[in-house]
mmCIF file of C-alpha atoms in Angstrom:
data_model
loop_
_atom_site.group_PDB
_atom_site.id
_atom_site.type_symbol
_atom_site.label_atom_id
_atom_site.label_comp_id
_atom_site.label_asym_id
_atom_site.label_seq_id
_atom_site.Cartn_x
_atom_site.Cartn_y
_atom_site.Cartn_z
ATOM 1 C CA MET Z 28 10.433 -108.342 -160.589
ATOM 2 C CA ALA Z 29 9.372 -104.999 -162.111
ATOM 3 C CA ALA Z 30 6.006 -106.470 -163.110
ATOM 4 C CA LEU Z 31 5.478 -107.759 -159.564
ATOM 5 C CA LEU Z 32 6.305 -104.337 -158.120
ATOM 6 C CA ALA Z 33 3.980 -102.660 -160.610
ATOM 7 C CA ALA Z 34 1.180 -105.100 -159.765
ATOM 8 C CA ALA Z 35 1.683 -104.458 -156.044
ATOM 9 C CA LEU Z 36 1.633 -100.706 -156.574
ATOM 10 C CA PHE Z 37 -1.446 -101.020 -158.757
ATOM 11 C CA GLY Z 38 -3.191 -103.108 -156.103
ATOM 12 C CA ALA Z 39 -2.287 -100.633 -153.386
ATOM 13 C CA GLY Z 40 -3.554 -97.772 -155.533
ATOM 14 C CA VAL Z 41 -6.833 -99.524 -156.239
ATOM 15 C CA ALA Z 42 -7.314 -100.329 -152.563
ATOM 16 C CA THR Z 43 -6.545 -96.746 -151.554
ATOM 17 C CA GLY Z 44 -8.934 -95.422 -154.175
ATOM 18 C CA ILE Z 45 -11.717 -97.712 -153.008
ATOM 19 C CA VAL Z 46 -11.227 -96.754 -149.363
ATOM 20 C CA LEU Z 47 -11.153 -93.057 -150.183
ATOM 21 C CA ASP Z 48 -14.138 -93.324 -152.492
ATOM 22 C CA ARG Z 49 -16.336 -95.346 -150.161
ATOM 23 C CA ASN Z 50 -15.335 -93.939 -146.803
ATOM 24 C CA LEU Z 51 -13.804 -90.534 -147.169
ATOM 25 C CA LEU Z 52 -14.797 -88.716 -150.315
ATOM 26 C CA GLY Z 53 -18.466 -89.620 -150.481
ATOM 27 C CA PRO Z 54 -20.804 -90.977 -153.126
ATOM 28 C CA GLU Z 55 -20.579 -87.879 -155.340
ATOM 29 C CA SER Z 56 -16.934 -88.609 -156.144
ATOM 30 C CA ARG Z 57 -16.320 -90.962 -159.043
ATOM 31 C CA GLY Z 58 -13.181 -91.885 -160.854
ATOM 32 C CA PRO Z 59 -9.724 -91.921 -159.338
ATOM 33 C CA PRO Z 60 -9.169 -89.612 -156.364
ATOM 34 C CA SER Z 61 -7.111 -86.550 -157.197
ATOM 35 C CA PRO Z 62 -4.281 -85.252 -155.013
ATOM 36 C CA ASP Z 63 -6.361 -82.106 -154.438
ATOM 37 C CA ARG Z 64 -9.350 -84.082 -153.109
ATOM 38 C CA ILE Z 65 -7.098 -86.152 -150.871
ATOM 39 C CA VAL Z 66 -5.294 -83.053 -149.550
ATOM 40 C CA SER Z 67 -8.633 -81.376 -148.875
ATOM 41 C CA HIS Z 68 -9.752 -84.394 -146.869
ATOM 42 C CA PHE Z 69 -6.443 -84.620 -145.000
ATOM 43 C CA LYS Z 70 -6.581 -80.882 -144.291
ATOM 44 C CA SER Z 71 -9.967 -81.140 -142.619
ATOM 45 C CA GLU Z 72 -9.358 -84.458 -140.837
ATOM 46 C CA LEU Z 73 -5.782 -83.745 -139.716
ATOM 47 C CA ASN Z 74 -6.048 -79.966 -139.327
ATOM 48 C CA LEU Z 75 -2.962 -79.415 -141.491
ATOM 49 C CA ASN Z 76 -1.243 -76.051 -141.315
ATOM 50 C CA ALA Z 77 -0.221 -74.258 -144.534
ATOM 51 C CA GLU Z 78 3.308 -75.717 -144.590
ATOM 52 C CA GLN Z 79 2.072 -79.268 -143.942
ATOM 53 C CA GLU Z 80 -0.526 -78.869 -146.673
ATOM 54 C CA LYS Z 81 2.152 -77.751 -149.137
ATOM 55 C CA VAL Z 82 4.399 -80.747 -148.314
ATOM 56 C CA VAL Z 83 1.488 -83.234 -148.436
ATOM 57 C CA GLN Z 84 0.335 -81.799 -151.787
ATOM 58 C CA ALA Z 85 3.845 -82.137 -153.258
ATOM 59 C CA ALA Z 86 4.271 -85.669 -151.871
ATOM 60 C CA LEU Z 87 0.962 -86.804 -153.360
ATOM 61 C CA ALA Z 88 1.676 -85.148 -156.709
ATOM 62 C CA ASP Z 89 5.056 -86.880 -156.864
ATOM 63 C CA GLY Z 90 3.561 -90.220 -155.814
ATOM 64 C CA PHE Z 91 0.767 -89.972 -158.364
ATOM 65 C CA GLY Z 92 3.331 -89.056 -161.042
ATOM 66 C CA ASP Z 93 5.550 -92.016 -160.155
ATOM 67 C CA ALA Z 94 2.590 -94.399 -160.131
ATOM 68 C CA ARG Z 95 1.407 -93.044 -163.486
ATOM 69 C CA LYS Z 96 4.812 -93.702 -165.083
ATOM 70 C CA ILE Z 97 4.781 -97.265 -163.783
ATOM 71 C CA MET Z 98 1.222 -97.833 -164.982
ATOM 72 C CA GLU Z 99 2.044 -96.495 -168.435
ATOM 73 C CA ARG Z 100 4.775 -99.130 -168.727
ATOM 74 C CA VAL Z 101 2.613 -102.013 -167.553
ATOM 75 C CA ARG Z 102 -0.738 -100.889 -168.970
ATOM 76 C CA PRO Z 103 -0.504 -103.163 -172.044
ATOM 77 C CA GLU Z 104 0.119 -106.222 -169.849
ATOM 78 C CA MET Z 105 -2.641 -105.226 -167.423
ATOM 79 C CA SER Z 106 -5.108 -104.664 -170.273
ATOM 80 C CA ALA Z 107 -4.207 -108.018 -171.832
ATOM 81 C CA ALA Z 108 -4.652 -109.827 -168.490
ATOM 82 C CA ILE Z 109 -8.048 -108.203 -167.950
ATOM 83 C CA GLU Z 110 -9.172 -109.039 -171.489
ATOM 84 C CA ARG Z 111 -8.039 -112.690 -171.086
ATOM 85 C CA SER Z 112 -10.145 -112.905 -167.918
ATOM 86 C CA ASN Z 113 -13.125 -111.296 -169.643
ATOM 87 C CA VAL Z 114 -12.881 -113.769 -172.553
ATOM 88 C CA ARG Z 115 -12.876 -116.698 -170.116
ATOM 89 C CA ILE Z 116 -15.863 -115.275 -168.254
ATOM 90 C CA ARG Z 117 -17.842 -114.626 -171.452
ATOM 91 C CA ALA Z 118 -17.163 -118.221 -172.559
ATOM 92 C CA VAL Z 119 -19.305 -119.617 -169.735
ATOM 93 C CA LEU Z 120 -22.136 -117.088 -169.974
ATOM 94 C CA THR Z 121 -25.361 -117.369 -171.909
ATOM 95 C CA PRO Z 122 -25.843 -114.776 -174.672
ATOM 96 C CA GLU Z 123 -28.108 -112.751 -172.365
ATOM 97 C CA GLN Z 124 -25.585 -112.924 -169.533
ATOM 98 C CA ALA Z 125 -22.740 -111.995 -171.887
ATOM 99 C CA LYS Z 126 -24.660 -108.937 -173.065
ATOM 100 C CA ARG Z 127 -25.219 -107.834 -169.462
ATOM 101 C CA PHE Z 128 -21.584 -108.594 -168.586
ATOM 102 C CA ASP Z 129 -20.413 -106.351 -171.437
ATOM 103 C CA GLU Z 130 -22.712 -103.578 -170.195
ATOM 104 C CA MET Z 131 -21.256 -103.987 -166.700
ATOM 105 C CA VAL Z 132 -17.696 -103.747 -168.042
ATOM 106 C CA ILE Z 133 -18.570 -100.550 -169.941
ATOM 107 C CA GLU Z 134 -20.205 -99.054 -166.832
ATOM 108 C CA PHE Z 135 -17.195 -99.939 -164.673
ATOM 109 C CA GLU Z 136 -14.835 -98.313 -167.174
ATOM 110 C CA ARG Z 137 -17.057 -95.213 -167.359
ATOM 111 C CA ARG Z 138 -17.160 -94.832 -163.573
ATOM 112 C CA ARG Z 139 -13.461 -95.521 -163.171
ATOM 113 C CA GLY Z 140 -12.495 -92.759 -165.595
ATOM 114 C CA PRO Z 141 -9.280 -92.556 -167.597
ATOM 115 C CA PHE Z 142 -6.692 -95.141 -166.687
ATOM 116 C CA PRO Z 143 -4.202 -94.112 -165.588
ATOM 117 C CA PRO Z 144 -5.731 -90.751 -164.727
ATOM 118 C CA PRO Z 145 -4.414 -87.588 -166.329
ATOM 119 C CA PRO Z 146 -1.574 -85.855 -164.475
ATOM 120 C CA PRO Z 147 -2.650 -83.453 -161.734
ATOM 121 C CA ASP Z 148 -1.372 -79.912 -161.783
ATOM 122 C CA ARG Z 149 1.705 -79.689 -159.631
ATOM 123 C CA PRO Z 150 1.281 -77.135 -156.797
ATOM 124 C CA PRO Z 151 3.535 -74.084 -156.848
ATOM 125 C CA GLN Z 152 6.827 -74.662 -155.072
#
């Protein structure tokens, strides 16, 4: 059950990151969105006042922290699942395709950044 919850949270996080990256934060942003970037976007789009901004910042910092703890627990399983998939994919590729596939994996990991991302600084209370 915990693994299913973690996978669902991971999927939701990936989907949120993709939406924010492609639609809200622009092409110059790479890697996982930070709470600060999300708050900045929310502030401009929702016209948050100072108190709302403080609460949203704290909520996102807490949510990112909770998600990070979950990901740290399931990271070995996630990494193993990804590697099993990559092995199966490489098995059907020609040597040239496998070389390109490996380059693509490296590029994806470079663009994605650290996984899970490092903890954001918690805003002052």
